[in-house]
């Protein structure tokens, strides 16, 4: 992680959008926006979230909205009908089961519908600025490409890596590997020629590289 960090700083690579928003978004915004973002591009997610937050800036207002109205506001995010039902149910449950406050523990967040490990850890790290290890597809792919693990899903990667990852890197690991994956260690034809980890990388499933 240290070498990746130094490399990204040298190349002046900007932090991922989520990391830039740490401390600037309340947990409600992070939770709802993350759910809307699943299998949806940022260019669609951000405007949809803004439309929704204008009408439902908090849990009480979201819980009182009709599902059809939520659908209209968040369209065309992927699976918008399912997501509309999910976020309304989340609002209702947080109000009744958590006193109207988004839970700030992994266990509490995972008890909510539609919230998996990635979403829960993102809410913890970005919304609450707490410790968490968020594993998305970039983190999962890169760690497997390096050959340090052999897993089949981001959740499996989380359960293997989280217990052994040094505490100081848990929050930073996602931001570093997402930026590294977006700009250099890409899914197809990664830029291996400039990678500082090339001598130690097994390049698992890399057929072509630059």
Coordinates of N, CA and C in Angstrom, one line a residue:
X1 N 0.8 -1.2 0.0 CA 0.0 0.0 0.0 C 0.9 1.3 0.0
X2 N 2.0 1.2 0.7 CA 2.8 2.3 0.8 C 3.4 2.7 -0.6
X3 N 3.8 1.7 -1.3 CA 4.3 2.0 -2.7 C 3.3 2.6 -3.6
X4 N 2.1 2.0 -3.5 CA 0.9 2.6 -4.3 C 0.7 4.0 -3.9
X5 N 0.7 4.3 -2.6 CA 0.4 5.7 -2.2 C 1.5 6.6 -2.7
X6 N 2.7 6.3 -2.6 CA 3.8 7.1 -3.1 C 3.7 7.3 -4.6
X7 N 3.4 6.3 -5.3 CA 3.3 6.3 -6.8 C 2.2 7.3 -7.2
X8 N 1.0 7.2 -6.6 CA -0.1 8.0 -6.9 C 0.1 9.5 -6.6
X9 N 0.8 9.7 -5.5 CA 1.2 11.1 -5.2 C 2.2 11.7 -6.2
X10 N 3.1 10.8 -6.7 CA 4.1 11.3 -7.7 C 3.4 11.6 -9.0
X11 N 2.4 10.8 -9.3 CA 1.7 11.0 -10.6 C 0.5 12.1 -10.4
X12 N 0.4 12.6 -9.2 CA -0.7 13.6 -9.0 C -2.1 13.1 -9.3
X13 N -2.3 11.8 -9.0 CA -3.6 11.2 -9.3 C -4.6 11.7 -8.2
X14 N -5.8 12.3 -8.6 CA -6.7 12.8 -7.6 C -7.4 11.6 -6.9
X15 N -7.9 11.9 -5.7 CA -8.6 11.0 -4.8 C -9.9 10.6 -5.5
X16 N -10.4 9.4 -5.3 CA -11.7 9.0 -5.9 C -12.8 9.9 -5.3
X17 N -13.9 10.0 -6.0 CA -15.0 10.9 -5.6 C -15.5 10.7 -4.2
X18 N -15.6 9.4 -3.8 CA -16.1 9.1 -2.5 C -15.1 9.6 -1.4
X19 N -13.8 9.5 -1.6 CA -12.8 9.9 -0.7 C -12.9 11.5 -0.5
X20 N -13.1 12.1 -1.7 CA -13.2 13.6 -1.6 C -14.3 14.1 -0.8
X21 N -15.4 13.3 -0.7 CA -16.6 13.7 0.0 C -16.6 13.3 1.5
X22 N -15.5 12.7 2.0 CA -15.4 12.3 3.4 C -15.5 13.5 4.2
X23 N -16.4 13.5 5.2 CA -16.6 14.6 6.1 C -17.5 15.7 5.5
X24 N -17.9 15.6 4.3 CA -18.7 16.6 3.6 C -20.1 16.2 3.4
X25 N -20.4 14.9 3.6 CA -21.8 14.4 3.4 C -22.2 13.7 4.7
X26 N -23.5 13.9 5.0 CA -24.1 13.3 6.2 C -24.3 11.8 5.9
X27 N -24.4 10.9 6.9 CA -24.6 9.5 6.7 C -25.8 9.2 5.8
X28 N -26.9 9.9 6.0 CA -28.1 9.7 5.2 C -27.8 9.8 3.7
X29 N -27.1 10.9 3.4 CA -26.8 11.1 2.0 C -25.9 10.0 1.4
X30 N -24.9 9.6 2.2 CA -24.0 8.6 1.8 C -24.7 7.3 1.5
X31 N -25.5 6.9 2.5 CA -26.2 5.6 2.4 C -27.1 5.6 1.2
X32 N -28.0 6.6 1.0 CA -28.9 6.6 -0.1 C -28.2 6.7 -1.4
X33 N -27.2 7.5 -1.5 CA -26.5 7.7 -2.8 C -25.7 6.5 -3.2
X34 N -25.2 5.8 -2.2 CA -24.5 4.5 -2.5 C -25.4 3.5 -3.0
X35 N -26.6 3.3 -2.4 CA -27.5 2.4 -2.9 C -27.9 2.7 -4.3
X36 N -28.2 3.9 -4.6 CA -28.6 4.3 -6.0 C -27.4 4.1 -7.0
X37 N -26.2 4.2 -6.5 CA -25.1 4.1 -7.4 C -24.7 2.6 -7.9
X38 N -25.3 1.6 -7.2 CA -25.0 0.3 -7.5 C -25.4 0.0 -9.0
X39 N -24.4 -0.5 -9.8 CA -24.6 -0.8 -11.2 C -25.2 0.4 -12.0
X40 N -24.7 1.6 -11.6 CA -25.1 2.8 -12.2 C -24.0 3.8 -12.3
X41 N -23.8 4.5 -13.4 CA -22.7 5.4 -13.6 C -22.9 6.6 -12.7
X42 N -21.8 7.2 -12.3 CA -21.8 8.4 -11.5 C -22.6 9.5 -12.2
X43 N -22.5 9.6 -13.5 CA -23.2 10.6 -14.3 C -24.7 10.5 -14.2
X44 N -25.2 9.4 -13.9 CA -26.6 9.2 -13.7 C -27.0 9.3 -12.2
X45 N -26.1 8.7 -11.3 CA -26.4 8.6 -9.9 C -26.4 10.0 -9.3
X46 N -25.5 10.9 -9.6 CA -25.4 12.2 -8.9 C -26.6 13.0 -9.2
X47 N -27.0 13.2 -10.5 CA -28.3 14.0 -10.7 C -29.5 13.4 -10.1
X48 N -29.6 12.1 -10.1 CA -30.8 11.4 -9.5 C -30.8 11.6 -8.0
X49 N -29.6 11.5 -7.4 CA -29.6 11.8 -5.9 C -30.0 13.2 -5.6
X50 N -29.5 14.1 -6.4 CA -29.8 15.5 -6.1 C -31.3 15.8 -6.3
X51 N -31.9 15.2 -7.3 CA -33.4 15.3 -7.4 C -34.1 14.8 -6.2
X52 N -33.7 13.6 -5.7 CA -34.3 13.0 -4.6 C -34.1 13.8 -3.3
X53 N -32.9 14.3 -3.1 CA -32.6 15.0 -1.9 C -33.3 16.3 -1.8
X54 N -33.7 16.9 -3.0 CA -34.4 18.2 -3.0 C -35.8 17.9 -2.4
X55 N -36.4 16.8 -2.7 CA -37.8 16.4 -2.2 C -37.7 15.7 -0.9
X56 N -36.7 15.0 -0.6 CA -36.6 14.2 0.6 C -35.2 14.4 1.2
X57 N -35.0 15.5 1.9 CA -33.7 15.8 2.5 C -33.3 15.0 3.7
X58 N -34.3 14.2 4.2 CA -34.0 13.5 5.5 C -34.9 12.2 5.5
X59 N -34.7 11.4 6.5 CA -35.4 10.2 6.6 C -36.9 10.3 6.8
X60 N -37.4 11.2 7.6 CA -38.9 11.4 7.7 C -39.5 11.7 6.4
X61 N -39.0 12.6 5.7 CA -39.6 13.0 4.4 C -39.5 11.9 3.4
X62 N -38.4 11.1 3.4 CA -38.3 10.0 2.5 C -39.3 8.9 2.8
X63 N -39.5 8.7 4.1 CA -40.4 7.6 4.6 C -41.9 7.9 4.2
X64 N -42.2 9.2 4.0 CA -43.6 9.6 3.7 C -43.9 9.7 2.2
X65 N -42.9 9.5 1.4 CA -43.1 9.6 0.0 C -43.7 8.4 -0.6
X66 N -44.4 8.5 -1.7 CA -45.0 7.4 -2.4 C -43.8 6.7 -3.2
X67 N -43.9 5.4 -3.3 CA -42.9 4.7 -4.1 C -42.8 5.2 -5.5
X68 N -44.0 5.5 -6.1 CA -44.0 5.9 -7.5 C -43.4 7.3 -7.6
X69 N -43.5 8.1 -6.6 CA -42.8 9.4 -6.7 C -41.3 9.3 -6.6
X70 N -40.8 8.3 -5.7 CA -39.4 8.1 -5.6 C -38.9 7.5 -6.9
X71 N -39.6 6.6 -7.5 CA -39.2 6.0 -8.8 C -39.0 7.1 -9.9
X72 N -39.9 8.1 -9.9 CA -39.8 9.2 -10.9 C -38.6 10.0 -10.7
X73 N -38.3 10.2 -9.4 CA -37.1 11.1 -9.1 C -35.8 10.4 -9.4
X74 N -35.7 9.1 -9.2 CA -34.4 8.5 -9.3 C -34.2 7.9 -10.7
X75 N -35.2 7.7 -11.5 CA -35.1 7.2 -12.9 C -34.1 8.1 -13.6
X76 N -33.1 7.6 -14.4 CA -33.0 6.2 -14.9 C -31.9 5.4 -14.2
X77 N -31.7 5.5 -12.9 CA -30.7 4.6 -12.3 C -31.1 3.2 -12.5
X78 N -30.1 2.3 -12.5 CA -30.3 0.9 -12.7 C -31.2 0.3 -11.6
X79 N -32.2 -0.5 -12.0 CA -33.1 -1.2 -11.0 C -33.8 -0.1 -10.2
X80 N -34.3 0.9 -10.8 CA -34.8 2.1 -10.0 C -36.1 1.7 -9.2
X81 N -36.9 0.7 -9.7 CA -38.1 0.3 -9.0 C -37.7 -0.4 -7.7
X82 N -36.8 -1.3 -7.8 CA -36.3 -2.0 -6.6 C -35.7 -1.1 -5.6
X83 N -34.8 -0.2 -6.1 CA -34.1 0.7 -5.3 C -35.1 1.7 -4.6
X84 N -36.2 2.1 -5.3 CA -37.1 3.0 -4.7 C -37.8 2.3 -3.4
X85 N -38.2 1.1 -3.6 CA -38.8 0.3 -2.5 C -37.8 0.1 -1.4
X86 N -36.5 -0.2 -1.7 CA -35.5 -0.4 -0.7 C -35.2 0.8 0.1
X87 N -35.0 2.0 -0.5 CA -34.7 3.2 0.3 C -35.8 3.7 1.1
X88 N -37.0 3.5 0.7 CA -38.2 3.8 1.5 C -38.3 2.9 2.7
X89 N -38.1 1.6 2.5 CA -38.1 0.7 3.6 C -37.0 1.0 4.6
X90 N -35.8 1.4 4.1 CA -34.7 1.7 5.0 C -35.1 2.9 5.9
X91 N -35.7 3.9 5.2 CA -36.1 5.1 6.0 C -37.1 4.7 7.1
X92 N -38.1 3.9 6.8 CA -39.1 3.5 7.7 C -38.4 2.7 8.9
X93 N -37.5 1.8 8.6 CA -36.9 1.0 9.6 C -36.0 1.8 10.5
X94 N -35.2 2.7 9.9 CA -34.3 3.5 10.7 C -35.1 4.3 11.7
X95 N -36.2 4.9 11.2 CA -37.1 5.7 12.1 C -37.7 4.9 13.3
X96 N -38.1 3.6 13.0 CA -38.7 2.8 14.0 C -37.8 2.0 14.9
X97 N -36.7 1.5 14.3 CA -35.8 0.6 15.0 C -34.5 1.3 15.5
X98 N -34.1 2.5 14.9 CA -32.9 3.1 15.3 C -33.1 4.6 15.8
X99 N -34.3 4.9 16.2 CA -34.6 6.2 16.7 C -34.4 7.3 15.7
X100 N -34.4 7.0 14.4 CA -34.3 8.0 13.4 C -32.8 8.3 13.0
X101 N -31.9 7.6 13.6 CA -30.5 7.8 13.3 C -29.9 6.7 12.5
X102 N -29.2 7.0 11.4 CA -28.5 5.9 10.6 C -27.5 5.2 11.6
X103 N -27.6 3.9 11.7 CA -26.7 3.2 12.6 C -25.2 3.4 12.2
X104 N -24.4 3.5 13.2 CA -23.0 3.8 12.9 C -22.1 2.6 13.3
X105 N -22.7 1.4 13.2 CA -21.9 0.2 13.3 C -22.1 -0.7 12.1
X106 N -21.1 -1.6 11.9 CA -21.2 -2.5 10.7 C -22.5 -3.4 10.9
X107 N -22.7 -3.9 12.1 CA -23.8 -4.8 12.3 C -25.1 -4.1 12.1
X108 N -25.2 -2.9 12.6 CA -26.5 -2.2 12.4 C -26.8 -1.8 10.9
X109 N -25.8 -1.4 10.2 CA -26.0 -1.1 8.8 C -26.3 -2.3 8.0
X110 N -25.7 -3.5 8.3 CA -25.9 -4.7 7.5 C -27.3 -5.2 7.8
X111 N -28.0 -4.8 8.9 CA -29.3 -5.3 9.2 C -30.4 -4.6 8.3
X112 N -30.0 -3.5 7.6 CA -30.9 -2.8 6.7 C -31.0 -3.5 5.4
X113 N -32.2 -3.4 4.7 CA -32.3 -4.1 3.4 C -31.5 -3.4 2.4
X114 N -30.9 -4.2 1.5 CA -30.1 -3.7 0.4 C -28.7 -3.2 0.7
X115 N -28.3 -3.3 2.0 CA -27.0 -2.9 2.5 C -26.1 -4.0 2.6
X116 N -25.0 -4.1 1.8 CA -24.0 -5.1 1.9 C -22.8 -4.6 2.5
X117 N -21.7 -5.3 2.5 CA -20.4 -4.9 3.1 C -19.9 -3.7 2.5
X118 N -19.9 -3.6 1.2 CA -19.4 -2.4 0.5 C -20.1 -1.1 0.9
X119 N -21.4 -1.2 0.9 CA -22.2 0.0 1.2 C -22.0 0.4 2.7
X120 N -22.1 -0.7 3.6 CA -21.9 -0.4 5.0 C -20.6 0.2 5.3
X121 N -19.5 -0.3 4.8 CA -18.2 0.3 5.1 C -18.0 1.7 4.5
X122 N -18.7 1.9 3.3 CA -18.6 3.3 2.8 C -19.3 4.3 3.6
X123 N -20.4 3.9 4.2 CA -21.1 4.8 5.1 C -20.3 5.0 6.4
X124 N -19.7 4.0 6.9 CA -18.8 4.2 8.1 C -17.6 5.1 7.8
X125 N -17.0 4.9 6.7 CA -15.7 5.7 6.4 C -16.0 7.1 5.9
X126 N -17.0 7.2 5.0 CA -17.3 8.5 4.4 C -18.3 9.3 5.2
X127 N -19.3 8.6 5.7 CA -20.4 9.3 6.4 C -20.0 9.6 7.8
X128 N -19.4 8.6 8.5 CA -19.1 8.8 9.9 C -17.6 9.0 10.2
X129 N -16.8 8.9 9.2 CA -15.3 9.0 9.3 C -14.8 8.1 10.3
X130 N -15.3 6.8 10.3 CA -14.9 5.8 11.2 C -14.0 4.8 10.5
X131 N -13.4 3.9 11.2 CA -12.6 2.8 10.6 C -13.5 1.9 9.8
X132 N -13.0 1.5 8.6 CA -13.8 0.5 7.8 C -12.9 0.1 6.6
X133 N -13.2 -1.0 6.0 CA -12.4 -1.5 4.9 C -13.4 -1.8 3.8
X134 N -13.5 -0.9 2.8 CA -14.5 -1.0 1.8 C -13.9 -1.7 0.6
X135 N -14.5 -2.9 0.2 CA -14.0 -3.7 -0.9 C -14.9 -3.6 -2.0
X136 N -14.5 -2.9 -3.1 CA -15.3 -2.9 -4.3 C -14.6 -3.7 -5.4
X137 N -15.1 -3.6 -6.6 CA -14.6 -4.5 -7.7 C -13.1 -4.2 -8.0
X138 N -12.7 -2.9 -7.8 CA -11.3 -2.5 -8.0 C -10.4 -3.2 -7.0
X139 N -10.7 -3.1 -5.7 CA -9.9 -3.7 -4.7 C -9.9 -5.2 -4.8
X140 N -11.0 -5.8 -5.1 CA -11.1 -7.3 -5.3 C -10.2 -7.7 -6.5
X141 N -10.3 -7.0 -7.6 CA -9.6 -7.4 -8.8 C -8.1 -7.2 -8.6
X142 N -7.6 -6.1 -8.1 CA -6.2 -5.8 -7.9 C -5.5 -6.8 -7.0
X143 N -6.1 -7.0 -5.8 CA -5.5 -7.9 -4.9 C -5.4 -9.3 -5.4
X144 N -6.4 -9.8 -6.2 CA -6.3 -11.1 -6.9 C -5.2 -11.0 -8.0
X145 N -5.1 -9.9 -8.7 CA -4.2 -9.8 -9.8 C -2.7 -9.9 -9.3
X146 N -2.5 -9.2 -8.1 CA -1.2 -9.3 -7.5 C -0.9 -10.7 -7.1
X147 N -1.9 -11.5 -6.8 CA -1.6 -12.9 -6.4 C -1.6 -13.1 -4.9
X148 N -1.9 -12.0 -4.1 CA -1.8 -12.1 -2.7 C -3.0 -12.9 -2.1
X149 N -4.1 -13.0 -2.9 CA -5.3 -13.8 -2.5 C -5.8 -14.5 -3.7
X150 N -6.7 -15.4 -3.5 CA -7.4 -16.1 -4.6 C -8.9 -16.2 -4.1
X151 N -9.7 -15.2 -4.5 CA -11.1 -15.1 -4.1 C -12.0 -15.0 -5.3
X152 N -13.3 -15.2 -5.0 CA -14.2 -15.1 -6.1 C -15.2 -14.0 -6.0
X153 N -15.2 -13.2 -5.0 CA -16.1 -12.1 -4.8 C -15.5 -11.0 -3.9
X154 N -16.0 -9.8 -4.0 CA -15.5 -8.8 -3.1 C -15.8 -9.1 -1.6
X155 N -16.9 -9.7 -1.3 CA -17.2 -10.1 0.0 C -16.2 -11.1 0.6
X156 N -15.9 -12.1 -0.3 CA -14.9 -13.1 0.2 C -13.5 -12.4 0.4
X157 N -13.2 -11.5 -0.5 CA -11.9 -10.7 -0.3 C -11.9 -10.0 1.0
X158 N -13.1 -9.3 1.3 CA -13.2 -8.6 2.6 C -12.9 -9.5 3.8
X159 N -13.5 -10.6 3.8 CA -13.4 -11.5 5.0 C -12.0 -12.1 5.2
X160 N -11.3 -12.2 4.1 CA -9.9 -12.7 4.2 C -8.9 -11.6 4.5
X161 N -9.1 -10.4 3.9 CA -8.1 -9.4 4.0 C -8.3 -8.5 5.2
X162 N -9.5 -8.2 5.6 CA -9.8 -7.3 6.7 C -9.2 -7.6 8.0
X163 N -9.2 -8.9 8.4 CA -8.6 -9.2 9.7 C -7.1 -9.0 9.7
X164 N -6.4 -9.1 8.6 CA -4.9 -9.0 8.6 C -4.4 -7.7 8.1
X165 N -5.2 -6.9 7.5 CA -4.8 -5.6 7.0 C -4.5 -4.6 8.2
X166 N -3.3 -4.0 8.2 CA -2.9 -3.1 9.3 C -3.9 -2.0 9.4
X167 N -4.2 -1.7 10.6 CA -5.3 -0.7 10.9 C -5.1 0.6 10.2
X168 N -3.8 1.0 10.1 CA -3.6 2.4 9.5 C -4.0 2.4 8.0
X169 N -4.1 1.2 7.4 CA -4.4 1.2 6.0 C -5.9 0.9 5.7
X170 N -6.7 0.6 6.7 CA -8.1 0.1 6.4 C -8.9 1.1 5.7
X171 N -8.9 2.4 6.2 CA -9.7 3.4 5.5 C -9.1 3.8 4.2
X172 N -7.7 3.9 4.1 CA -7.0 4.4 3.0 C -7.0 3.4 1.8
X173 N -7.0 2.1 2.1 CA -6.8 1.1 1.1 C -7.8 1.2 -0.1
X174 N -9.1 1.5 0.2 CA -10.0 1.6 -0.8 C -9.7 2.7 -1.8
X175 N -9.5 3.9 -1.2 CA -9.2 5.1 -2.0 C -7.9 4.9 -2.9
X176 N -6.9 4.3 -2.3 CA -5.7 4.0 -3.0 C -5.9 3.0 -4.2
X177 N -6.5 1.9 -3.9 CA -6.7 0.9 -4.9 C -7.7 1.3 -6.0
X178 N -8.8 2.0 -5.6 CA -9.7 2.5 -6.6 C -9.0 3.5 -7.6
X179 N -8.3 4.4 -7.0 CA -7.5 5.4 -7.9 C -6.5 4.6 -8.8
X180 N -5.8 3.7 -8.2 CA -4.8 2.9 -8.9 C -5.5 2.1 -10.0
X181 N -6.7 1.5 -9.7 CA -7.4 0.7 -10.6 C -8.0 1.5 -11.8
X182 N -8.4 2.7 -11.5 CA -9.1 3.5 -12.5 C -8.0 4.1 -13.5
X183 N -6.9 4.4 -13.0 CA -5.9 5.1 -13.8 C -4.8 4.2 -14.4
X184 N -4.4 3.1 -13.7 CA -3.3 2.3 -14.1 C -3.6 0.8 -14.2
X185 N -4.0 0.2 -13.1 CA -4.3 -1.2 -13.0 C -5.7 -1.5 -13.5
X186 N -5.9 -1.2 -14.8 CA -7.3 -1.3 -15.3 C -7.7 -2.7 -15.6
X187 N -9.0 -3.0 -15.7 CA -9.4 -4.4 -15.9 C -8.9 -5.0 -17.2
X188 N -8.8 -4.2 -18.2 CA -8.3 -4.7 -19.5 C -7.1 -3.8 -19.9
X189 N -6.0 -4.5 -20.3 CA -4.8 -3.8 -20.8 C -4.3 -2.8 -19.8
X190 N -3.9 -3.2 -18.6 CA -3.4 -2.3 -17.6 C -2.0 -1.7 -18.0
X191 N -1.7 -0.6 -17.4 CA -0.4 0.0 -17.7 C 0.7 -0.5 -16.8
X192 N 1.1 -1.8 -17.1 CA 2.1 -2.5 -16.3 C 3.5 -1.8 -16.5
X193 N 3.8 -1.2 -17.6 CA 5.1 -0.6 -17.9 C 5.5 0.5 -16.9
X194 N 4.5 1.1 -16.3 CA 4.8 2.2 -15.3 C 4.6 1.8 -13.9
X195 N 4.1 0.6 -13.7 CA 3.7 0.2 -12.3 C 4.9 -0.1 -11.4
X196 N 4.9 0.5 -10.2 CA 6.0 0.3 -9.3 C 6.0 -1.1 -8.7
X197 N 4.9 -1.8 -8.8 CA 4.8 -3.2 -8.3 C 5.0 -4.3 -9.3
X198 N 5.4 -3.9 -10.5 CA 5.6 -4.9 -11.5 C 6.5 -6.1 -11.2
X199 N 7.6 -5.8 -10.5 CA 8.5 -7.0 -10.2 C 7.9 -8.0 -9.2
X200 N 6.9 -7.5 -8.4 CA 6.3 -8.4 -7.5 C 4.9 -8.9 -7.9
X201 N 4.4 -8.4 -9.0 CA 3.0 -8.7 -9.4 C 2.9 -10.0 -10.2
X202 N 2.0 -10.8 -9.9 CA 1.8 -12.1 -10.7 C 1.0 -11.9 -11.9
X203 N 0.4 -10.7 -12.1 CA -0.4 -10.4 -13.2 C -1.4 -11.5 -13.6
X204 N -2.1 -11.9 -12.6 CA -3.1 -13.0 -12.8 C -4.2 -12.5 -13.8
X205 N -4.5 -13.3 -14.8 CA -5.5 -13.1 -15.8 C -5.2 -11.8 -16.6
X206 N -4.0 -11.4 -16.7 CA -3.6 -10.3 -17.6 C -3.1 -10.8 -18.9
X207 N -3.9 -10.7 -20.0 CA -3.5 -11.2 -21.3 C -2.7 -10.1 -22.1
X208 N -3.2 -8.9 -22.0 CA -2.5 -7.8 -22.7 C -2.3 -6.7 -21.7
X209 N -1.1 -6.0 -21.9 CA -0.8 -4.8 -21.1 C -0.1 -3.8 -21.8
X210 N 0.0 -2.6 -21.3 CA 0.7 -1.5 -21.9 C 1.9 -1.1 -21.1

